[in-house]
Amino acid sequence: MDLDQPTVLLPGDVRMPLLGFGTWQATGQAGYDAVLAALDAGYRHLDTATMYGNEEEVGRAVRESGLRREDVFITTKLPPDRVGRERETIEASLRALGTDHVDLWLIHWPPSSPADSIPVWRELLAARDADLTRAVGVSNYATAQLDELIQATEENPAVNQIRWSPTLYDRQRHTEHRDRGIVLEGYSPFKASDLADPVLTRIAAAHDVSPAQVVLRWHVDHEIVVIPKSVTPERIRANADIWNFSLTAEEMRDIDALGG
C-alpha cells in the first residue's frame, strides 16, 4: 500500500489509513462520482456497507481510478438482519465490489438478540481465516460488548467504528479501546461538531485552515481513524488536505475539553 499518509497497524500486519472516505447516502451516479473524486483527491481508504446499497459504485470507481487494488483500503459491513447469513453476505459484497477480498469487515450494529453476538463474531473470524477479509471488527459497540467477544474467542476486534467528534470526546472510552488494542474509528465527525465553536475557529485561523480541517486533524493526531463524507468535489478535496499542519499539545487539549 502507498504509505505517503499516516496509517494505523491492525492485526495481521494490515495497515489502515487514518483518513478514510465515508460513502453513506452516496448512491448511484452521484456516489460513483464522489468516490472517484475522493480517490483523485488522495483518499486511499473507502468505507461502505451492505446497508448503503452502493458497493457496486464503490467497486467500479476503484477499478476505473487506475489505482491498484492493493493501494486502496476497503471496508464494508454486515447488517444486523443478516445473522446466520454472514458468509452469503460477504460473498455478495465481494461480487458487488468486484474484488476477491475486503480489507476490513465490520458487524454494523450489535445483533438485536445478545445470544447472536458471539456466533456472528465467530463467522467474521471464519471469513478472515478464509481470506475473504484481511481484518475484522465491529461498529457501534459498547466496551462491555467488546469484552464479551474477546472473552469468548480470545480474538479482539481490530476496529470499533463509532460516532466521534470533539464534542463527543470521551477520554475514558478512548483509553478503553487503546488498552484492548482496538482501533477507534470515528464516523459523522462534522454532524456531531459545532464548526462555529470559538475554540475550533481560533485554532483554524492560527493554521490558516477551516474548522472542519481542524476536526479531521484532531482525529488523526489522536491516531483515531476518521471517515468524513461529502459528495461535493471542493469539500472532498478540502477534507483530504490536512497534511500540511498539525496541532500543538495545547490545541489538542483545548479541543479535547469540548467533550466536557
PDB file of C-alpha atoms in Angstrom:
ATOM      1  CA  MET A   1       0.000   0.000   0.000  1.00  0.00           C
ATOM      2  CA  ASP A   2       1.100   3.555  -0.803  1.00  0.00           C
ATOM      3  CA  LEU A   3       2.167   4.812   2.629  1.00  0.00           C
ATOM      4  CA  ASP A   4       2.503   8.520   1.950  1.00  0.00           C
ATOM      5  CA  GLN A   5      -0.186   9.235   4.542  1.00  0.00           C
ATOM      6  CA  PRO A   6      -0.414   8.103   8.168  1.00  0.00           C
ATOM      7  CA  THR A   7      -1.740   4.625   8.855  1.00  0.00           C
ATOM      8  CA  VAL A   8      -2.531   2.582  11.928  1.00  0.00           C
ATOM      9  CA  LEU A   9      -1.494  -1.057  12.226  1.00  0.00           C
ATOM     10  CA  LEU A  10      -4.205  -3.723  12.556  1.00  0.00           C
ATOM     11  CA  PRO A  11      -3.589  -7.379  13.480  1.00  0.00           C
ATOM     12  CA  GLY A  12      -2.162  -9.457  10.634  1.00  0.00           C
ATOM     13  CA  ASP A  13       0.156  -6.621   9.578  1.00  0.00           C
ATOM     14  CA  VAL A  14      -2.724  -4.747   7.912  1.00  0.00           C
ATOM     15  CA  ARG A  15      -2.171  -1.001   7.512  1.00  0.00           C
ATOM     16  CA  MET A  16      -5.305   1.155   7.683  1.00  0.00           C
ATOM     17  CA  PRO A  17      -5.087   4.800   6.551  1.00  0.00           C
ATOM     18  CA  LEU A  18      -6.153   7.166   9.345  1.00  0.00           C
ATOM     19  CA  LEU A  19      -8.165   9.248   6.875  1.00  0.00           C
ATOM     20  CA  GLY A  20     -10.969   7.484   5.042  1.00  0.00           C
ATOM     21  CA  PHE A  21     -13.863   8.473   2.820  1.00  0.00           C
ATOM     22  CA  GLY A  22     -17.372   7.734   4.085  1.00  0.00           C
ATOM     23  CA  THR A  23     -19.960   6.757   1.470  1.00  0.00           C
ATOM     24  CA  TRP A  24     -23.209   6.606   3.445  1.00  0.00           C
ATOM     25  CA  GLN A  25     -26.054   8.077   1.327  1.00  0.00           C
ATOM     26  CA  ALA A  26     -23.701   8.342  -1.679  1.00  0.00           C
ATOM     27  CA  THR A  27     -25.525   6.102  -4.163  1.00  0.00           C
ATOM     28  CA  GLY A  28     -25.955   5.764  -7.920  1.00  0.00           C
ATOM     29  CA  GLN A  29     -24.036   8.012 -10.300  1.00  0.00           C
ATOM     30  CA  ALA A  30     -23.505  10.668  -7.595  1.00  0.00           C
ATOM     31  CA  GLY A  31     -21.962   8.008  -5.353  1.00  0.00           C
ATOM     32  CA  TYR A  32     -19.680   6.765  -8.108  1.00  0.00           C
ATOM     33  CA  ASP A  33     -18.604  10.329  -8.945  1.00  0.00           C
ATOM     34  CA  ALA A  34     -17.935  11.121  -5.263  1.00  0.00           C
ATOM     35  CA  VAL A  35     -15.758   8.022  -4.760  1.00  0.00           C
ATOM     36  CA  LEU A  36     -13.820   8.743  -7.951  1.00  0.00           C
ATOM     37  CA  ALA A  37     -13.301  12.353  -6.800  1.00  0.00           C
ATOM     38  CA  ALA A  38     -12.127  11.091  -3.395  1.00  0.00           C
ATOM     39  CA  LEU A  39      -9.577   8.727  -4.924  1.00  0.00           C
ATOM     40  CA  ASP A  40      -8.426  11.548  -7.198  1.00  0.00           C
ATOM     41  CA  ALA A  41      -8.049  13.822  -4.128  1.00  0.00           C
ATOM     42  CA  GLY A  42      -5.747  11.279  -2.483  1.00  0.00           C
ATOM     43  CA  TYR A  43      -8.005   9.190  -0.246  1.00  0.00           C
ATOM     44  CA  ARG A  44      -6.821   5.576  -0.104  1.00  0.00           C
ATOM     45  CA  HIS A  45      -9.461   4.253   2.309  1.00  0.00           C
ATOM     46  CA  LEU A  46     -13.140   3.820   1.408  1.00  0.00           C
ATOM     47  CA  ASP A  47     -15.904   2.958   3.873  1.00  0.00           C
ATOM     48  CA  THR A  48     -19.076   1.300   2.610  1.00  0.00           C
ATOM     49  CA  ALA A  49     -21.632  -1.217   3.914  1.00  0.00           C
ATOM     50  CA  THR A  50     -24.195  -3.683   2.624  1.00  0.00           C
ATOM     51  CA  MET A  51     -26.883  -1.340   4.008  1.00  0.00           C
ATOM     52  CA  TYR A  52     -25.621   1.602   1.933  1.00  0.00           C
ATOM     53  CA  GLY A  53     -26.574  -0.081  -1.343  1.00  0.00           C
ATOM     54  CA  ASN A  54     -23.548   1.381  -3.149  1.00  0.00           C
ATOM     55  CA  GLU A  55     -20.886  -1.345  -3.112  1.00  0.00           C
ATOM     56  CA  GLU A  56     -21.143  -1.711  -6.889  1.00  0.00           C
ATOM     57  CA  GLU A  57     -20.459   2.002  -7.457  1.00  0.00           C
ATOM     58  CA  VAL A  58     -17.577   1.954  -4.967  1.00  0.00           C
ATOM     59  CA  GLY A  59     -16.006  -1.050  -6.688  1.00  0.00           C
ATOM     60  CA  ARG A  60     -16.436   0.466 -10.144  1.00  0.00           C
ATOM     61  CA  ALA A  61     -14.804   3.732  -9.030  1.00  0.00           C
ATOM     62  CA  VAL A  62     -11.807   1.821  -7.612  1.00  0.00           C
ATOM     63  CA  ARG A  63     -11.389  -0.115 -10.856  1.00  0.00           C
ATOM     64  CA  GLU A  64     -11.741   2.981 -13.044  1.00  0.00           C
ATOM     65  CA  SER A  65      -9.459   5.140 -10.881  1.00  0.00           C
ATOM     66  CA  GLY A  66      -6.394   3.451 -12.334  1.00  0.00           C
ATOM     67  CA  LEU A  67      -5.152   2.631  -8.831  1.00  0.00           C
ATOM     68  CA  ARG A  68      -4.013  -0.852  -7.900  1.00  0.00           C
ATOM     69  CA  ARG A  69      -6.469  -2.739  -5.697  1.00  0.00           C
ATOM     70  CA  GLU A  70      -3.777  -3.184  -3.023  1.00  0.00           C
ATOM     71  CA  ASP A  71      -3.371   0.601  -2.780  1.00  0.00           C
ATOM     72  CA  VAL A  72      -6.975   1.146  -1.672  1.00  0.00           C
ATOM     73  CA  PHE A  73      -8.229   0.030   1.746  1.00  0.00           C
ATOM     74  CA  ILE A  74     -11.901  -1.045   1.518  1.00  0.00           C
ATOM     75  CA  THR A  75     -14.226  -1.549   4.490  1.00  0.00           C
ATOM     76  CA  THR A  76     -17.741  -2.964   4.283  1.00  0.00           C
ATOM     77  CA  LYS A  77     -20.221  -4.026   6.960  1.00  0.00           C
ATOM     78  CA  LEU A  78     -22.650  -6.812   7.834  1.00  0.00           C
ATOM     79  CA  PRO A  79     -26.208  -5.573   8.511  1.00  0.00           C
ATOM     80  CA  PRO A  80     -27.909  -6.643  11.766  1.00  0.00           C
ATOM     81  CA  ASP A  81     -30.644  -8.534   9.886  1.00  0.00           C
ATOM     82  CA  ARG A  82     -28.117 -10.909   8.257  1.00  0.00           C
ATOM     83  CA  VAL A  83     -27.473 -13.018  11.357  1.00  0.00           C
ATOM     84  CA  GLY A  84     -26.977 -16.595  10.176  1.00  0.00           C
ATOM     85  CA  ARG A  85     -26.229 -15.471   6.609  1.00  0.00           C
ATOM     86  CA  GLU A  86     -22.801 -13.993   7.171  1.00  0.00           C
ATOM     87  CA  ARG A  87     -20.862 -15.893   4.516  1.00  0.00           C
ATOM     88  CA  GLU A  88     -23.548 -15.327   1.896  1.00  0.00           C
ATOM     89  CA  THR A  89     -23.479 -11.591   2.746  1.00  0.00           C
ATOM     90  CA  ILE A  90     -19.741 -11.075   2.397  1.00  0.00           C
ATOM     91  CA  GLU A  91     -19.699 -13.095  -0.823  1.00  0.00           C
ATOM     92  CA  ALA A  92     -22.405 -10.758  -2.193  1.00  0.00           C
ATOM     93  CA  SER A  93     -20.353  -7.742  -1.066  1.00  0.00           C
ATOM     94  CA  LEU A  94     -17.246  -9.066  -2.826  1.00  0.00           C
ATOM     95  CA  ARG A  95     -19.223  -9.674  -6.034  1.00  0.00           C
ATOM     96  CA  ALA A  96     -20.668  -6.147  -5.915  1.00  0.00           C
ATOM     97  CA  LEU A  97     -17.270  -4.590  -5.174  1.00  0.00           C
ATOM     98  CA  GLY A  98     -15.611  -6.715  -7.848  1.00  0.00           C
ATOM     99  CA  THR A  99     -12.806  -7.915  -5.584  1.00  0.00           C
ATOM    100  CA  ASP A 100     -11.791 -11.218  -4.010  1.00  0.00           C
ATOM    101  CA  HIS A 101     -11.365  -9.687  -0.536  1.00  0.00           C
ATOM    102  CA  VAL A 102     -12.056  -6.585   1.514  1.00  0.00           C
ATOM    103  CA  ASP A 103      -9.519  -5.111   3.920  1.00  0.00           C
ATOM    104  CA  LEU A 104     -11.921  -4.800   6.840  1.00  0.00           C
ATOM    105  CA  TRP A 105     -15.344  -6.321   7.509  1.00  0.00           C
ATOM    106  CA  LEU A 106     -17.375  -4.979  10.405  1.00  0.00           C
ATOM    107  CA  ILE A 107     -20.543  -6.029  12.227  1.00  0.00           C
ATOM    108  CA  HIS A 108     -22.550  -2.855  11.509  1.00  0.00           C
ATOM    109  CA  TRP A 109     -24.578  -2.905  14.741  1.00  0.00           C
ATOM    110  CA  PRO A 110     -24.683  -5.372  17.651  1.00  0.00           C
ATOM    111  CA  PRO A 111     -27.238  -8.112  16.847  1.00  0.00           C
ATOM    112  CA  SER A 112     -30.681  -7.401  18.325  1.00  0.00           C
ATOM    113  CA  SER A 113     -30.514 -10.688  20.245  1.00  0.00           C
ATOM    114  CA  PRO A 114     -27.471 -10.756  22.556  1.00  0.00           C
ATOM    115  CA  ALA A 115     -27.391 -14.561  22.129  1.00  0.00           C
ATOM    116  CA  ASP A 116     -26.338 -13.997  18.495  1.00  0.00           C
ATOM    117  CA  SER A 117     -23.402 -11.787  19.358  1.00  0.00           C
ATOM    118  CA  ILE A 118     -20.670 -14.427  19.692  1.00  0.00           C
ATOM    119  CA  PRO A 119     -21.852 -16.715  16.839  1.00  0.00           C
ATOM    120  CA  VAL A 120     -21.839 -13.719  14.457  1.00  0.00           C
ATOM    121  CA  TRP A 121     -18.348 -12.737  15.617  1.00  0.00           C
ATOM    122  CA  ARG A 122     -17.135 -16.300  15.035  1.00  0.00           C
ATOM    123  CA  GLU A 123     -18.463 -16.100  11.464  1.00  0.00           C
ATOM    124  CA  LEU A 124     -16.455 -12.930  10.875  1.00  0.00           C
ATOM    125  CA  LEU A 125     -13.329 -14.647  12.182  1.00  0.00           C
ATOM    126  CA  ALA A 126     -14.039 -17.580   9.845  1.00  0.00           C
ATOM    127  CA  ALA A 127     -14.337 -15.187   6.883  1.00  0.00           C
ATOM    128  CA  ARG A 128     -10.981 -13.661   7.825  1.00  0.00           C
ATOM    129  CA  ASP A 129      -9.414 -17.118   8.104  1.00  0.00           C
ATOM    130  CA  ALA A 130     -10.799 -17.889   4.623  1.00  0.00           C
ATOM    131  CA  ASP A 131      -9.052 -14.738   3.273  1.00  0.00           C
ATOM    132  CA  LEU A 132     -12.335 -13.048   2.331  1.00  0.00           C
ATOM    133  CA  THR A 133     -11.274 -10.120   4.512  1.00  0.00           C
ATOM    134  CA  ARG A 134      -7.881  -9.135   5.870  1.00  0.00           C
ATOM    135  CA  ALA A 135      -9.190  -7.883   9.219  1.00  0.00           C
ATOM    136  CA  VAL A 136     -12.484  -7.943  11.146  1.00  0.00           C
ATOM    137  CA  GLY A 137     -14.118  -5.642  13.643  1.00  0.00           C
ATOM    138  CA  VAL A 138     -17.346  -4.109  14.849  1.00  0.00           C
ATOM    139  CA  SER A 139     -19.286  -0.861  14.771  1.00  0.00           C
ATOM    140  CA  ASN A 140     -21.443   0.842  17.400  1.00  0.00           C
ATOM    141  CA  TYR A 141     -20.287  -1.494  20.209  1.00  0.00           C
ATOM    142  CA  ALA A 142     -20.031  -0.503  23.868  1.00  0.00           C
ATOM    143  CA  THR A 143     -16.899  -1.536  25.784  1.00  0.00           C
ATOM    144  CA  ALA A 144     -18.783  -4.303  27.627  1.00  0.00           C
ATOM    145  CA  GLN A 145     -19.868  -5.752  24.267  1.00  0.00           C
ATOM    146  CA  LEU A 146     -16.262  -5.701  23.044  1.00  0.00           C
ATOM    147  CA  ASP A 147     -15.163  -7.542  26.170  1.00  0.00           C
ATOM    148  CA  GLU A 148     -17.816 -10.205  25.647  1.00  0.00           C
ATOM    149  CA  LEU A 149     -16.361 -11.047  22.215  1.00  0.00           C
ATOM    150  CA  ILE A 150     -12.780 -11.014  23.497  1.00  0.00           C
ATOM    151  CA  GLN A 151     -13.580 -13.259  26.468  1.00  0.00           C
ATOM    152  CA  ALA A 152     -15.462 -15.772  24.325  1.00  0.00           C
ATOM    153  CA  THR A 153     -12.940 -16.074  21.484  1.00  0.00           C
ATOM    154  CA  GLU A 154      -9.650 -14.513  22.660  1.00  0.00           C
ATOM    155  CA  GLU A 155      -9.827 -12.517  19.423  1.00  0.00           C
ATOM    156  CA  ASN A 156     -10.056  -8.740  19.736  1.00  0.00           C
ATOM    157  CA  PRO A 157     -11.973  -6.803  17.105  1.00  0.00           C
ATOM    158  CA  ALA A 158      -9.370  -4.886  15.087  1.00  0.00           C
ATOM    159  CA  VAL A 159     -11.613  -1.807  14.959  1.00  0.00           C
ATOM    160  CA  ASN A 160     -14.721  -0.361  16.597  1.00  0.00           C
ATOM    161  CA  GLN A 161     -16.376   2.286  14.417  1.00  0.00           C
ATOM    162  CA  ILE A 162     -18.491   4.691  16.491  1.00  0.00           C
ATOM    163  CA  ARG A 163     -19.830   8.252  16.351  1.00  0.00           C
ATOM    164  CA  TRP A 164     -16.991  10.541  17.388  1.00  0.00           C
ATOM    165  CA  SER A 165     -16.121  14.216  17.353  1.00  0.00           C
ATOM    166  CA  PRO A 166     -14.571  16.829  19.664  1.00  0.00           C
ATOM    167  CA  THR A 167     -17.989  17.354  21.294  1.00  0.00           C
ATOM    168  CA  LEU A 168     -18.285  13.602  21.915  1.00  0.00           C
ATOM    169  CA  TYR A 169     -14.695  13.196  23.117  1.00  0.00           C
ATOM    170  CA  ASP A 170     -14.583  10.693  25.967  1.00  0.00           C
ATOM    171  CA  ARG A 171     -11.086  10.154  27.304  1.00  0.00           C
ATOM    172  CA  GLN A 172     -12.068   7.009  29.199  1.00  0.00           C
ATOM    173  CA  ARG A 173     -13.667   5.412  26.150  1.00  0.00           C
ATOM    174  CA  HIS A 174     -10.634   6.293  24.059  1.00  0.00           C
ATOM    175  CA  THR A 175      -8.367   4.684  26.677  1.00  0.00           C
ATOM    176  CA  GLU A 176     -10.550   1.557  26.893  1.00  0.00           C
ATOM    177  CA  HIS A 177     -10.009   0.979  23.157  1.00  0.00           C
ATOM    178  CA  ARG A 178      -6.266   1.605  23.368  1.00  0.00           C
ATOM    179  CA  ASP A 179      -5.912  -0.739  26.357  1.00  0.00           C
ATOM    180  CA  ARG A 180      -7.541  -3.537  24.343  1.00  0.00           C
ATOM    181  CA  GLY A 181      -5.526  -2.883  21.193  1.00  0.00           C
ATOM    182  CA  ILE A 182      -8.728  -1.935  19.332  1.00  0.00           C
ATOM    183  CA  VAL A 183      -8.502   0.924  16.844  1.00  0.00           C
ATOM    184  CA  LEU A 184     -11.144   3.585  17.398  1.00  0.00           C
ATOM    185  CA  GLU A 185     -12.695   4.772  14.144  1.00  0.00           C
ATOM    186  CA  GLY A 186     -14.965   7.803  14.228  1.00  0.00           C
ATOM    187  CA  TYR A 187     -17.891   8.498  11.910  1.00  0.00           C
ATOM    188  CA  SER A 188     -20.041  11.644  11.453  1.00  0.00           C
ATOM    189  CA  PRO A 189     -17.159  13.921  12.562  1.00  0.00           C
ATOM    190  CA  PHE A 190     -18.955  17.087  11.419  1.00  0.00           C
ATOM    191  CA  LYS A 191     -22.558  16.196  12.174  1.00  0.00           C
ATOM    192  CA  ALA A 192     -21.620  15.856  15.839  1.00  0.00           C
ATOM    193  CA  SER A 193     -19.435  19.015  15.852  1.00  0.00           C
ATOM    194  CA  ASP A 194     -20.190  22.721  16.183  1.00  0.00           C
ATOM    195  CA  LEU A 195     -17.879  24.041  13.474  1.00  0.00           C
ATOM    196  CA  ALA A 196     -18.606  27.598  14.652  1.00  0.00           C
ATOM    197  CA  ASP A 197     -17.240  26.857  18.134  1.00  0.00           C
ATOM    198  CA  PRO A 198     -14.779  29.629  19.123  1.00  0.00           C
ATOM    199  CA  VAL A 199     -12.107  27.064  20.064  1.00  0.00           C
ATOM    200  CA  LEU A 200     -12.229  25.474  16.605  1.00  0.00           C
ATOM    201  CA  THR A 201     -12.419  28.784  14.738  1.00  0.00           C
ATOM    202  CA  ARG A 202      -9.473  30.214  16.722  1.00  0.00           C
ATOM    203  CA  ILE A 203      -7.280  27.157  16.057  1.00  0.00           C
ATOM    204  CA  ALA A 204      -8.337  27.097  12.385  1.00  0.00           C
ATOM    205  CA  ALA A 205      -7.348  30.764  11.982  1.00  0.00           C
ATOM    206  CA  ALA A 206      -3.966  30.102  13.615  1.00  0.00           C
ATOM    207  CA  HIS A 207      -3.184  27.455  10.964  1.00  0.00           C
ATOM    208  CA  ASP A 208      -4.988  29.172   8.064  1.00  0.00           C
ATOM    209  CA  VAL A 209      -7.292  26.164   7.607  1.00  0.00           C
ATOM    210  CA  SER A 210     -11.035  25.533   8.124  1.00  0.00           C
ATOM    211  CA  PRO A 211     -12.644  24.331  11.368  1.00  0.00           C
ATOM    212  CA  ALA A 212     -13.595  21.126   9.511  1.00  0.00           C
ATOM    213  CA  GLN A 213      -9.923  20.513   8.676  1.00  0.00           C
ATOM    214  CA  VAL A 214      -9.049  21.088  12.346  1.00  0.00           C
ATOM    215  CA  VAL A 215     -11.621  18.456  13.407  1.00  0.00           C
ATOM    216  CA  LEU A 216     -10.122  15.911  10.984  1.00  0.00           C
ATOM    217  CA  ARG A 217      -6.556  16.683  12.025  1.00  0.00           C
ATOM    218  CA  TRP A 218      -7.562  16.325  15.698  1.00  0.00           C
ATOM    219  CA  HIS A 219      -8.710  12.745  14.973  1.00  0.00           C
ATOM    220  CA  VAL A 220      -5.527  11.910  13.077  1.00  0.00           C
ATOM    221  CA  ASP A 221      -3.242  13.391  15.745  1.00  0.00           C
ATOM    222  CA  HIS A 222      -5.044  11.176  18.306  1.00  0.00           C
ATOM    223  CA  GLU A 223      -4.480   8.176  15.958  1.00  0.00           C
ATOM    224  CA  ILE A 224      -8.247   7.848  15.636  1.00  0.00           C
ATOM    225  CA  VAL A 225      -9.387   6.853  12.139  1.00  0.00           C
ATOM    226  CA  VAL A 226     -11.876   9.337  10.675  1.00  0.00           C
ATOM    227  CA  ILE A 227     -14.186   8.961   7.672  1.00  0.00           C
ATOM    228  CA  PRO A 228     -15.714  12.281   6.577  1.00  0.00           C
ATOM    229  CA  LYS A 229     -18.291  12.081   3.803  1.00  0.00           C
ATOM    230  CA  SER A 230     -19.260  14.560   1.135  1.00  0.00           C
ATOM    231  CA  VAL A 231     -20.426  14.448  -2.477  1.00  0.00           C
ATOM    232  CA  THR A 232     -19.109  17.966  -3.235  1.00  0.00           C
ATOM    233  CA  PRO A 233     -15.757  17.817  -5.068  1.00  0.00           C
ATOM    234  CA  GLU A 234     -14.393  21.003  -3.392  1.00  0.00           C
ATOM    235  CA  ARG A 235     -15.258  19.705   0.073  1.00  0.00           C
ATOM    236  CA  ILE A 236     -13.910  16.235  -0.730  1.00  0.00           C
ATOM    237  CA  ARG A 237     -10.595  17.863  -1.695  1.00  0.00           C
ATOM    238  CA  ALA A 238     -10.527  20.166   1.344  1.00  0.00           C
ATOM    239  CA  ASN A 239     -11.197  17.235   3.707  1.00  0.00           C
ATOM    240  CA  ALA A 240      -8.204  15.404   2.218  1.00  0.00           C
ATOM    241  CA  ASP A 241      -5.936  18.430   2.571  1.00  0.00           C
ATOM    242  CA  ILE A 242      -4.940  18.054   6.222  1.00  0.00           C
ATOM    243  CA  TRP A 243      -1.297  17.006   5.958  1.00  0.00           C
ATOM    244  CA  ASN A 244       0.381  20.420   5.879  1.00  0.00           C
ATOM    245  CA  PHE A 245      -0.267  21.339   9.509  1.00  0.00           C
ATOM    246  CA  SER A 246      -0.515  19.626  12.869  1.00  0.00           C
ATOM    247  CA  LEU A 247      -1.979  20.645  16.188  1.00  0.00           C
ATOM    248  CA  THR A 248       0.086  21.571  19.236  1.00  0.00           C
ATOM    249  CA  ALA A 249      -0.349  19.660  22.500  1.00  0.00           C
ATOM    250  CA  GLU A 250      -2.145  22.690  23.921  1.00  0.00           C
ATOM    251  CA  GLU A 251      -4.512  22.899  20.949  1.00  0.00           C
ATOM    252  CA  MET A 252      -5.269  19.176  21.280  1.00  0.00           C
ATOM    253  CA  ARG A 253      -6.121  19.676  24.964  1.00  0.00           C
ATOM    254  CA  ASP A 254      -8.363  22.635  24.177  1.00  0.00           C
ATOM    255  CA  ILE A 255     -10.266  20.573  21.586  1.00  0.00           C
ATOM    256  CA  ASP A 256     -10.479  17.546  23.915  1.00  0.00           C
ATOM    257  CA  ALA A 257     -12.084  19.838  26.512  1.00  0.00           C
ATOM    258  CA  LEU A 258     -15.040  20.426  24.147  1.00  0.00           C
ATOM    259  CA  GLY A 259     -16.137  16.932  25.161  1.00  0.00           C
ATOM    260  CA  GLY A 260     -16.847  18.308  28.602  1.00  0.00           C
TER     261      GLY A 260
END
